[in-house]
XYZ file of C-alpha atoms in Angstrom:
692
model
C -0.108 -0.021 -0.173
C 1.275 3.408 -0.854
C 0.977 6.152 1.829
C 2.369 8.797 -0.245
C 0.374 11.993 -0.078
C 0.545 15.566 -1.143
C -0.277 18.902 0.968
C -2.534 19.909 -1.984
C -5.246 17.550 -1.163
C -6.733 17.203 2.233
C -5.235 18.820 5.299
C -6.177 17.632 8.607
C -5.664 18.068 12.548
C -5.856 14.053 12.742
C -4.798 12.740 16.224
C -4.549 9.460 17.830
C -6.648 8.903 20.827
C -5.494 5.671 21.916
C -4.597 6.448 25.321
C -6.715 9.486 26.346
C -10.001 7.632 26.171
C -9.315 4.265 27.452
C -10.720 3.104 30.652
C -8.463 0.250 32.618
C -7.909 -2.938 30.927
C -9.751 -6.116 31.828
C -7.691 -7.954 34.769
C -7.862 -10.815 32.384
C -8.420 -11.472 28.718
C -11.773 -11.783 27.399
C -12.772 -14.940 25.756
C -13.477 -13.291 22.354
C -10.163 -11.290 22.219
C -7.708 -12.551 19.486
C -4.564 -14.307 20.136
C -1.944 -12.162 21.551
C 1.799 -12.496 20.397
C 2.877 -14.356 23.189
C -0.182 -16.697 23.038
C 0.746 -17.696 19.360
C 4.270 -18.253 20.527
C 2.821 -20.695 23.263
C 0.535 -22.407 20.861
C 3.471 -23.063 18.259
C 5.712 -24.325 21.177
C 3.060 -26.471 22.878
C 2.157 -28.064 19.073
C 5.996 -28.537 18.031
C 6.976 -30.256 21.323
C 3.817 -32.583 21.100
C 4.564 -33.526 17.332
C 8.324 -33.441 17.177
C 8.222 -36.431 14.613
C 6.119 -34.355 11.987
C 7.963 -32.020 9.762
C 5.165 -29.273 9.288
C 4.518 -25.777 8.924
C 1.782 -23.660 10.382
C -0.610 -22.496 7.971
C -2.805 -20.535 10.374
C -2.899 -20.321 14.349
C -6.044 -18.638 15.561
C -8.468 -18.304 18.435
C -10.976 -20.973 18.868
C -14.051 -19.050 19.663
C -16.020 -20.457 22.762
C -19.161 -22.409 22.524
C -21.914 -20.009 21.966
C -24.243 -21.374 24.599
C -21.517 -20.702 27.245
C -20.741 -17.264 25.927
C -24.518 -16.344 26.132
C -24.406 -17.038 29.893
C -20.992 -15.692 30.153
C -22.107 -12.320 28.543
C -25.274 -12.182 30.633
C -27.887 -12.788 28.094
C -28.711 -16.325 29.578
C -29.894 -16.021 33.127
C -30.373 -19.767 33.698
C -26.846 -20.477 34.448
C -23.671 -18.632 35.685
C -20.494 -18.796 33.594
C -17.556 -16.831 34.725
C -14.533 -18.803 33.384
C -14.184 -20.108 29.802
C -11.395 -22.339 28.794
C -9.210 -20.519 26.073
C -8.306 -22.433 23.076
C -6.133 -22.088 19.579
C -7.347 -23.623 16.387
C -4.254 -24.596 14.411
C -3.939 -25.633 10.605
C -0.560 -27.276 9.876
C 0.764 -28.553 6.450
C 3.328 -31.333 6.347
C 6.321 -30.327 4.290
C 6.394 -31.867 0.706
C 3.038 -34.001 1.074
C 1.102 -30.966 1.867
C -1.124 -33.211 3.991
C -3.237 -31.076 6.347
C -3.756 -31.506 9.936
C -6.159 -29.779 12.354
C -4.992 -29.302 15.916
C -6.730 -27.757 19.126
C -4.345 -26.102 21.786
C -5.702 -25.410 25.323
C -3.844 -22.250 26.530
C -5.794 -22.537 29.794
C -4.401 -26.308 30.316
C -0.907 -25.760 28.140
C -1.630 -29.067 26.220
C -2.267 -30.213 22.854
C -6.115 -31.544 23.058
C -6.310 -32.893 19.667
C -4.349 -33.484 16.418
C -6.227 -34.629 13.314
C -5.463 -35.567 9.823
C -7.915 -33.835 7.355
C -7.719 -35.616 3.868
C -8.460 -34.097 0.601
C -8.379 -30.418 1.347
C -6.362 -27.520 0.754
C -6.380 -24.608 3.354
C -5.857 -20.930 2.828
C -3.011 -19.460 0.938
C -0.837 -17.436 3.044
C 1.478 -14.435 2.381
C 4.677 -16.510 2.762
C 3.718 -18.755 0.065
C 2.768 -15.906 -2.344
C 6.073 -14.535 -1.774
C 7.867 -18.076 -2.386
C 5.765 -18.498 -5.560
C 6.854 -15.114 -6.996
C 10.385 -15.702 -6.236
C 10.156 -19.095 -7.905
C 8.390 -18.081 -11.022
C 10.821 -15.487 -12.141
C 14.198 -18.172 -11.676
C 12.160 -20.804 -13.632
C 13.822 -21.665 -17.072
C 10.422 -22.263 -18.599
C 9.225 -18.723 -17.631
C 12.551 -17.202 -18.979
C 11.960 -18.956 -22.110
C 8.608 -17.337 -22.381
C 9.766 -14.042 -21.571
C 12.589 -14.141 -24.227
C 10.198 -14.861 -26.760
C 8.411 -11.657 -25.922
C 11.443 -9.858 -25.844
C 12.070 -9.493 -22.073
C 15.498 -10.158 -21.293
C 15.710 -8.382 -17.789
C 14.031 -10.820 -15.345
C 13.942 -8.034 -12.430
C 11.279 -6.372 -14.618
C 8.906 -9.253 -14.340
C 6.361 -9.617 -11.706
C 3.562 -12.185 -11.019
C 0.244 -12.191 -8.944
C 0.024 -15.775 -7.426
C -3.750 -16.644 -7.501
C -5.570 -19.638 -6.192
C -5.998 -22.265 -9.083
C -9.567 -22.541 -8.386
C -9.915 -26.297 -9.919
C -7.758 -27.192 -12.796
C -8.916 -29.741 -15.500
C -5.649 -31.603 -15.553
C -5.235 -31.477 -11.596
C -9.053 -31.900 -10.580
C -8.374 -33.185 -7.279
C -6.853 -31.582 -3.950
C -3.832 -33.972 -3.655
C -1.700 -31.203 -4.956
C -1.493 -27.719 -3.668
C -1.396 -25.551 -6.711
C -1.147 -21.975 -7.587
C -1.373 -20.113 -10.932
C 0.779 -17.067 -11.430
C -0.880 -13.908 -13.587
C 2.391 -12.303 -15.307
C 3.042 -8.784 -15.924
C 6.083 -6.752 -16.499
C 7.476 -3.106 -15.324
C 9.414 -0.784 -17.419
C 10.890 1.052 -14.316
C 10.770 0.946 -10.454
C 7.216 1.498 -9.412
C 5.898 1.272 -12.628
C 2.172 0.221 -12.942
C 2.552 -3.644 -13.984
C -1.181 -3.887 -14.933
C -0.265 -1.725 -18.087
C 2.023 -4.500 -19.203
C 0.200 -8.033 -18.795
C 1.871 -11.036 -20.113
C 0.015 -13.589 -22.283
C 1.156 -16.878 -20.235
C 0.304 -18.415 -16.970
C 2.823 -20.625 -14.900
C 1.045 -23.333 -12.750
C 3.064 -24.190 -9.515
C 3.083 -27.033 -7.179
C 3.666 -25.754 -3.858
C 4.738 -29.094 -2.297
C 7.360 -29.637 -4.997
C 7.768 -25.891 -5.296
C 8.174 -26.410 -9.182
C 6.757 -24.656 -12.104
C 4.846 -27.727 -13.583
C 3.142 -26.089 -16.669
C 2.953 -22.980 -18.662
C -0.238 -22.229 -20.226
C -0.460 -19.601 -22.968
C -3.523 -17.417 -23.506
C -4.121 -17.627 -27.166
C -5.315 -14.674 -29.057
C -9.116 -14.975 -30.232
C -9.928 -14.335 -33.879
C -6.158 -12.922 -34.514
C -3.745 -13.144 -37.288
C -1.179 -13.305 -34.611
C -0.042 -16.455 -32.525
C 1.321 -13.926 -29.744
C 0.555 -10.487 -28.794
C 3.290 -7.733 -28.388
C 3.314 -6.286 -25.068
C 2.368 -2.674 -24.701
C 5.146 -0.557 -23.289
C 3.161 2.677 -22.920
C 3.212 3.662 -19.161
C 0.070 4.442 -17.506
C 0.835 5.390 -13.819
C -0.864 7.237 -11.066
C 2.090 7.587 -8.123
C 3.127 11.154 -7.304
C 6.297 10.614 -8.645
C 4.787 10.058 -12.201
C 2.131 12.611 -11.999
C 4.495 15.375 -10.962
C 3.540 17.974 -8.218
C 3.194 20.587 -10.891
C 0.585 18.910 -12.380
C -1.989 18.463 -9.437
C -4.685 20.610 -8.913
C -4.072 23.823 -7.202
C -7.384 24.974 -6.278
C -7.769 22.260 -3.285
C -8.188 23.945 0.094
C -7.773 22.012 3.196
C -10.667 20.405 5.023
C -9.859 20.111 8.807
C -11.786 17.742 11.020
C -11.505 18.556 14.664
C -13.166 17.229 17.838
C -11.660 19.790 20.283
C -13.630 18.605 23.174
C -12.457 14.811 22.452
C -14.563 11.957 21.085
C -17.789 10.689 22.167
C -17.052 7.020 22.237
C -15.445 4.832 25.175
C -13.200 1.892 24.500
C -12.306 -0.577 27.167
C -9.911 -3.434 25.558
C -12.053 -4.551 22.388
C -15.298 -3.237 24.011
C -17.010 -0.157 22.380
C -19.731 2.060 23.862
C -21.142 4.794 21.643
C -24.602 6.398 21.641
C -26.351 3.630 23.348
C -24.580 1.135 21.163
C -22.401 -1.509 22.822
C -20.199 -4.103 21.118
C -16.940 -5.941 21.062
C -14.769 -6.219 17.909
C -12.022 -9.000 17.049
C -9.789 -9.621 14.046
C -8.903 -12.986 12.496
C -6.799 -13.951 9.783
C -9.627 -15.031 7.389
C -12.877 -12.723 8.005
C -10.643 -9.903 9.280
C -12.894 -7.509 11.261
C -15.731 -9.164 13.491
C -18.280 -7.471 15.466
C -19.576 -9.321 18.282
C -22.311 -9.045 21.093
C -24.159 -6.038 19.662
C -26.702 -4.397 21.934
C -28.644 -1.196 22.372
C -29.508 0.666 25.526
C -33.298 1.441 25.280
C -34.310 3.334 28.135
C -33.421 1.146 31.317
C -33.262 -2.041 29.036
C -30.354 -3.188 27.485
C -31.700 -4.869 24.469
C -29.589 -7.652 22.634
C -29.254 -7.462 18.881
C -26.675 -9.445 17.171
C -24.356 -11.938 18.413
C -21.822 -11.939 15.372
C -21.382 -9.999 12.440
C -18.729 -10.592 9.712
C -18.061 -10.961 5.901
C -18.028 -14.814 5.561
C -16.904 -15.015 2.042
C -16.490 -13.374 -1.434
C -15.954 -14.297 -4.899
C -15.023 -12.131 -7.888
C -15.947 -13.948 -11.010
C -14.714 -13.059 -14.367
C -16.637 -13.356 -17.633
C -14.208 -14.137 -20.516
C -14.557 -17.945 -21.831
C -11.288 -18.208 -22.942
C -8.939 -20.557 -20.578
C -7.574 -19.856 -18.316
C -9.934 -16.982 -17.421
C -12.842 -19.287 -16.196
C -10.314 -19.941 -13.350
C -10.422 -16.361 -12.202
C -12.866 -16.196 -9.463
C -11.019 -15.250 -6.323
C -12.537 -16.412 -2.941
C -10.656 -13.515 -1.114
C -11.921 -14.448 2.124
C -11.389 -18.183 2.040
C -8.330 -18.434 -0.299
C -6.222 -15.622 0.963
C -7.867 -14.287 4.295
C -8.829 -10.589 4.799
C -6.977 -10.568 8.054
C -3.680 -11.881 6.482
C -4.180 -8.971 3.634
C -5.134 -6.177 5.901
C -3.393 -2.811 5.563
C -1.575 -0.883 8.406
C -3.762 2.150 8.163
C -2.011 5.546 7.993
C -3.251 8.452 10.120
C -4.633 11.497 8.019
C -4.832 9.410 4.930
C -7.046 6.164 5.345
C -8.876 7.736 8.407
C -9.320 11.359 9.324
C -10.103 13.137 12.355
C -9.656 11.886 16.046
C -8.924 8.165 15.411
C -8.515 5.030 17.745
C -6.557 2.220 16.396
C -6.573 -1.473 17.142
C -3.602 -3.727 16.060
C -3.937 -7.198 14.700
C -1.540 -10.253 15.349
C -1.010 -13.108 12.944
C 1.415 -16.057 12.485
C 4.168 -17.054 10.121
C 4.965 -20.341 8.801
C 7.325 -20.935 11.479
C 4.724 -20.191 14.206
C 6.192 -16.698 14.940
C 3.564 -13.746 15.363
C 3.813 -10.974 12.878
C 2.499 -7.815 14.253
C 0.102 -5.401 11.951
C -0.259 -1.714 13.735
C -3.139 0.347 13.102
C -5.224 -2.563 11.395
C -8.604 -1.467 12.543
C -9.749 2.398 12.754
C -12.403 3.712 15.045
C -13.540 7.111 14.634
C -16.676 9.529 14.327
C -17.808 11.326 11.434
C -20.720 13.916 10.363
C -22.953 12.166 7.999
C -25.102 15.035 6.941
C -28.877 15.525 7.939
C -30.246 12.937 10.453
C -33.951 14.612 10.694
C -35.433 17.973 9.790
C -38.769 19.656 9.352
C -39.760 23.262 8.602
C -43.214 24.607 9.620
C -43.929 26.223 6.347
C -46.542 28.407 8.267
C -44.025 30.136 10.568
C -40.653 29.220 9.069
C -39.398 27.564 11.879
C -36.921 24.978 11.026
C -35.693 22.007 13.422
C -32.483 20.296 12.119
C -30.521 17.393 13.868
C -27.245 16.427 12.221
C -26.396 12.776 11.852
C -23.129 11.283 13.387
C -22.041 7.872 12.818
C -19.391 5.456 14.445
C -16.978 3.947 11.910
C -15.165 0.696 12.371
C -13.074 -0.224 9.578
C -10.054 -1.951 7.825
C -8.677 -1.964 4.345
C -7.339 -4.928 2.528
C -5.371 -5.533 -0.542
C -5.701 -8.713 -2.479
C -3.478 -8.510 -5.465
C -4.699 -5.923 -7.659
C -7.791 -4.936 -5.851
C -8.245 -2.922 -2.567
C -11.314 -3.208 -0.462
C -12.591 -0.614 2.251
C -14.639 -2.472 4.582
C -16.824 -0.442 6.892
C -19.202 -0.982 9.790
C -21.465 1.958 10.533
C -23.391 2.656 13.407
C -25.901 5.265 13.287
C -27.651 7.328 16.381
C -31.244 6.322 15.042
C -30.360 2.604 15.544
C -29.342 1.917 11.756
C -26.528 -0.329 11.109
C -24.734 -0.278 7.618
C -22.040 -2.237 6.014
C -20.171 -0.758 3.114
C -17.610 -1.771 0.674
C -15.395 0.609 -0.977
C -13.804 -1.343 -3.900
C -10.591 0.483 -5.495
C -7.289 -0.504 -6.384
C -6.236 -1.689 -10.026
C -8.216 -3.464 -12.752
C -7.042 -7.064 -13.571
C -5.716 -6.638 -16.975
C -5.314 -9.098 -19.935
C -3.137 -8.376 -22.963
C -4.641 -8.449 -26.469
C -3.038 -9.064 -29.899
C -3.114 -5.561 -31.899
C -6.084 -7.069 -33.967
C -8.096 -8.554 -31.121
C -11.330 -7.303 -29.404
C -12.551 -8.140 -25.863
C -15.346 -10.221 -27.727
C -18.123 -8.367 -25.665
C -16.798 -9.705 -22.202
C -14.375 -6.752 -21.641
C -13.343 -3.125 -22.447
C -9.939 -1.895 -23.816
C -9.049 0.552 -21.164
C -5.796 1.334 -23.199
C -4.307 0.152 -26.456
C -3.978 -3.756 -26.252
C -5.128 -3.604 -22.357
C -8.311 -5.589 -21.822
C -10.197 -5.087 -18.698
C -12.805 -8.113 -18.298
C -16.143 -7.937 -17.226
C -16.522 -9.368 -13.846
C -18.725 -9.273 -10.784
C -17.830 -9.010 -6.983
C -20.181 -10.735 -4.450
C -20.070 -10.452 -0.640
C -21.778 -12.786 1.605
C -22.319 -11.772 5.078
C -22.802 -14.094 8.112
C -25.443 -12.545 10.494
C -26.012 -14.264 13.752
C -28.998 -12.318 15.239
C -30.455 -12.261 18.749
C -33.121 -9.780 18.674
C -34.550 -9.527 22.170
C -33.281 -13.037 22.396
C -31.564 -16.140 20.885
C -34.912 -17.474 19.177
C -35.765 -15.387 16.231
C -37.421 -15.694 12.893
C -37.231 -14.098 9.353
C -40.256 -12.316 7.468
C -40.078 -11.714 3.786
C -41.794 -8.393 2.940
C -43.269 -8.008 -0.416
C -45.307 -4.857 -1.642
C -47.956 -5.057 -4.642
C -50.757 -3.309 -6.232
C -54.253 -4.442 -5.001
C -55.489 -7.331 -7.167
C -58.809 -5.368 -8.001
C -59.234 -3.154 -11.028
C -59.840 0.330 -10.970
C -63.628 0.894 -10.203
C -63.645 -2.164 -7.941
C -65.341 -1.321 -4.585
C -61.992 -2.395 -2.981
C -59.760 -0.134 -5.262
C -62.233 2.476 -6.648
C -59.436 4.803 -7.888
C -56.786 2.270 -8.864
C -54.286 3.675 -6.248
C -54.184 0.840 -3.847
C -51.195 -1.137 -2.652
C -50.393 -3.330 0.216
C -47.683 -5.732 1.683
C -47.492 -9.352 2.698
C -45.399 -10.428 5.631
C -44.563 -14.052 5.192
C -42.521 -16.038 7.908
C -39.909 -18.156 6.384
C -40.172 -21.717 8.253
C -37.775 -24.229 6.843
C -34.461 -23.770 4.875
C -36.178 -24.679 1.733
C -38.099 -21.489 2.174
C -35.180 -19.585 3.453
C -33.392 -19.587 0.078
C -34.737 -16.201 -1.546
C -33.530 -13.706 -4.123
C -34.036 -9.876 -4.153
C -37.124 -8.621 -6.117
C -37.448 -5.073 -7.197
C -40.726 -5.397 -8.632
C -42.126 -5.907 -4.919
C -39.664 -3.782 -3.221
C -38.627 -6.934 -1.283
C -36.841 -7.001 2.002
C -36.542 -8.938 5.223
C -37.190 -8.534 8.627
C -35.361 -10.591 11.633
C -38.112 -10.795 13.977
C -38.673 -12.122 17.499
C -42.407 -13.509 17.610
C -42.336 -13.930 21.266
C -42.101 -10.155 21.632
C -45.078 -7.924 19.934
C -44.811 -4.428 19.425
C -47.838 -2.477 21.623
C -48.406 -0.057 18.818
C -48.090 -1.912 15.541
C -49.318 -5.207 16.929
C -46.483 -7.110 14.957
C -43.109 -8.807 16.247
C -40.380 -6.674 16.990
C -37.689 -6.645 14.468
C -34.856 -5.524 12.292
C -35.156 -5.056 8.437
C -32.379 -5.610 6.101
C -32.075 -4.480 2.480
C -29.729 -3.514 0.088
C -29.891 -1.572 -3.315
C -26.764 -3.481 -4.539
C -28.032 -6.995 -5.411
C -27.035 -8.618 -8.649
C -27.667 -12.178 -10.092
C -24.822 -14.677 -10.734
C -24.569 -14.559 -14.569
C -22.540 -17.577 -14.587
C -24.629 -20.763 -15.557
C -25.510 -22.671 -12.747
C -23.353 -25.736 -13.352
C -20.296 -23.549 -14.296
C -17.225 -24.239 -12.176
C -17.668 -20.856 -10.317
C -21.371 -21.601 -9.756
C -20.588 -24.873 -8.181
C -17.853 -23.555 -5.881
C -19.683 -20.483 -5.038
C -23.150 -21.637 -4.518
C -23.975 -18.902 -2.034
C -23.938 -16.282 -4.858
C -26.988 -17.983 -6.522
C -29.390 -16.418 -3.696
C -29.574 -13.103 -2.082
C -30.480 -14.771 1.306
C -30.074 -18.105 3.052
C -31.459 -18.824 6.370
C -29.921 -21.951 8.267
C -30.211 -23.254 11.880
C -27.141 -21.907 13.748
C -24.325 -24.831 13.740
C -20.885 -23.422 15.118
C -19.214 -25.510 12.415
C -20.792 -23.611 9.724
C -18.931 -20.311 9.503
C -17.864 -19.685 6.070
C -20.504 -19.600 3.187
C -17.863 -21.174 0.503
C -16.865 -23.832 3.178
C -13.787 -23.905 5.727
C -11.491 -25.296 2.817
C -12.619 -23.564 -0.018
C -9.321 -23.484 -1.708
C -9.375 -25.685 -4.719
C -12.878 -26.747 -3.324
C -15.374 -28.580 -5.343
C -18.352 -26.847 -3.721
C -19.303 -29.645 -1.345
C -19.202 -27.854 1.718
C -21.185 -24.640 1.228
C -24.385 -22.851 2.445
C -26.005 -24.198 -0.614
C -25.138 -27.627 0.278
C -26.157 -27.096 4.188
C -29.575 -25.317 3.354
C -30.434 -28.537 0.969
C -29.160 -31.440 3.101
C -32.455 -31.385 4.769
C -35.685 -29.261 5.250
C -34.766 -27.988 8.811
C -36.651 -25.620 10.835
C -35.830 -22.046 10.993
C -38.803 -20.431 12.562
C -38.313 -19.039 16.307
C -35.142 -20.755 16.843
C -31.222 -19.972 16.757
C -30.810 -19.017 13.131
C -28.003 -17.496 10.874
C -28.417 -15.433 7.890
C -26.253 -15.494 5.012
C -26.882 -12.247 2.986
C -25.374 -11.530 -0.374
C -25.011 -8.068 -1.978
C -22.532 -6.839 -4.547
C -21.934 -5.281 -8.031
C -21.389 -6.292 -11.756
C -18.478 -4.231 -12.950
C -18.312 -3.386 -16.523
C -14.803 -1.260 -16.383
C -14.633 1.961 -17.586
C -11.738 3.632 -19.400
C -11.910 6.012 -16.349
C -11.232 2.939 -14.003
C -7.765 2.855 -15.512
C -4.992 3.097 -14.289
C -6.200 3.181 -10.873
C -9.903 2.730 -10.066
C -12.166 5.481 -8.046
C -14.229 3.747 -5.481
C -17.047 1.855 -6.182
C -19.637 1.491 -3.475
C -21.965 -1.512 -2.482
C -23.387 -2.580 0.904
C -26.588 -3.335 2.986
C -28.304 -1.850 6.000
C -30.098 -3.093 8.871
C -32.369 -1.074 10.988
C -35.103 -1.149 13.660
C -38.673 -2.004 12.403
C -41.296 -1.674 15.021
C -38.709 -2.170 17.661
C -38.741 1.085 19.574
C -41.387 3.133 20.846
C -40.631 5.971 18.911
C -37.821 7.577 16.698
C -34.825 6.602 18.977
C -32.953 9.629 17.794
C -35.379 12.312 19.644
C -32.905 12.907 22.317
C -29.829 13.749 19.888
C -29.275 17.320 20.650
C -29.279 19.833 17.691
C -26.150 21.593 16.551
C -25.414 24.986 15.319
C -22.637 27.070 13.637
C -21.313 28.290 17.183
C -20.673 24.529 18.258
C -19.525 23.260 14.822
C -17.555 26.458 13.804
C -19.217 26.712 10.393
C -18.757 29.957 8.621
C -20.000 31.667 5.452
C -17.559 30.742 2.364
C -18.039 34.499 1.047
C -16.462 35.589 4.290
C -13.423 33.494 3.906
C -13.199 34.033 0.239
C -13.131 38.043 1.017
C -10.231 37.366 3.249
C -8.252 35.524 0.526
C -5.023 36.864 -0.455
C -6.318 36.408 -4.086
C -9.254 38.877 -3.549
C -9.947 41.321 -6.285
C -11.203 43.967 -4.060
C -8.975 47.279 -4.633
């Protein structure tokens, strides 16, 4: 990640508030806190000592989250039993060297013992940064790769780069006995040059067990007189040293964000209190940022809302039908890990204002911890008007500005960067937003070749292929308790023609509320014709005014169908993208919509499979929602060489849950408080004033 900035953009008086607003730490580690550096070292030592006869590397070491039933008692939601201590355990995935056999281990940190060590056949765990760096170093030294580059006129291999990708599933290696990667190849013409302006036309296939390039696949031009394309050498760059300071806009004035009286949130360890919201956060190697134990203070009652919310999986399928592009459908959560790919955020660049940072800790192959400072950003920001009304009779206006709490991380997965934002609002609204940016994945075309209707030429010979981004959230609700249901809400015109006694003027419309009772009914898609949304409800608590179950509605303006055929490779592996909503009974083994071992998977352990194994009850029980949103990206020339942010996400908000607007007690602000000024006044004081 580049953190280079210029003084001609945005200037802030950004400050770190880590110490000033922290109350005393817990006297012991909370059961949901991520593993510390010391704990990772302990886990590695315990495992190595217990399995000294096995030559292995640590794929991942992470917290084994405690049993939910125990945690509900520990957190105070289950009053039927008292739990004050919970065993602290780590979950380990290890790979035996050379054979790439996979083992799962559970280590008790409380008792300093290895509790289990189990061989898991026919799986390939997540790809790590260690492996990606090893593959890139291997590829440029390989004689077959060097020969391909020579044929393209490239003699200096220091200019050759590769993006190691998961293999998906290869027709020549359909199983998971071999741990494979494919390397998408590029070159640079100088240091820090944009490699995606110079894509190469071949893909090495790498066996990670052997650490060898076992095949090279050339991407043949489509309907071209050329057998190979020439590599475009024109530069398309965006870094400051290429743009040049003299070429930056000179009319950008500073925006200064200040909170002179301090922030409104309180942090205690990983617990956050803000504007009646209470929650905990954690960071793991796979999902990255996770929100736990969300509640809202409603008068004297603290009401539980969500036990756990996270981005469970995502997939980015590409449209081009030529081999090997059909294998380009990255599962960025399950194949690479959003935690492992997280950025260390820069003060004043990635986050503006008064910032509280949380660090993250992960492990390398040796079992040593590595520390990512400033992995999570916490801050407040103004969000325009929360509510307003003007009495037109006397002109009196009442305006309340909105403030939101932002908890975010930014990840870089090869060419793409994703900003992942959890927003909490003063009126009880929750929002999740993805800001997709970074660089387009590019493919080289021959001089006479076209994208064949499946891409856009963003610069001469550079094809940016059509693709989609699907994000599947795992939402574990506890709306006023652990037993919940889901209602499907559809709005439609009355079935009576205009002039009918029930619809005399033809303007009538109504809505239907349908409880989804089984996992078969819990498989639903968005429907714009009926303005469809869903409500998570607790039918055991009825609102006194609406006479309906209390609930929270979930909706998104960013839903799209999966355009790949149902029997395609990507649809088999990413069945979660076929529906907008899946509802399943809670099962602690079902955490990831694409399966725990989705790398090189066949799609046999996904939410689609779980939902169809049997027709299970999902009415007024402990349920999980798998909610998918995303974008269909038909790239623009303006997305190159670096892409302006593309937004997508979803919201959840109270729906007949409170007795009134819960933000009525938010105080109004004014120019004296927020120091707003008239722009004309500041312009008049400018040294550039034309007044004589």
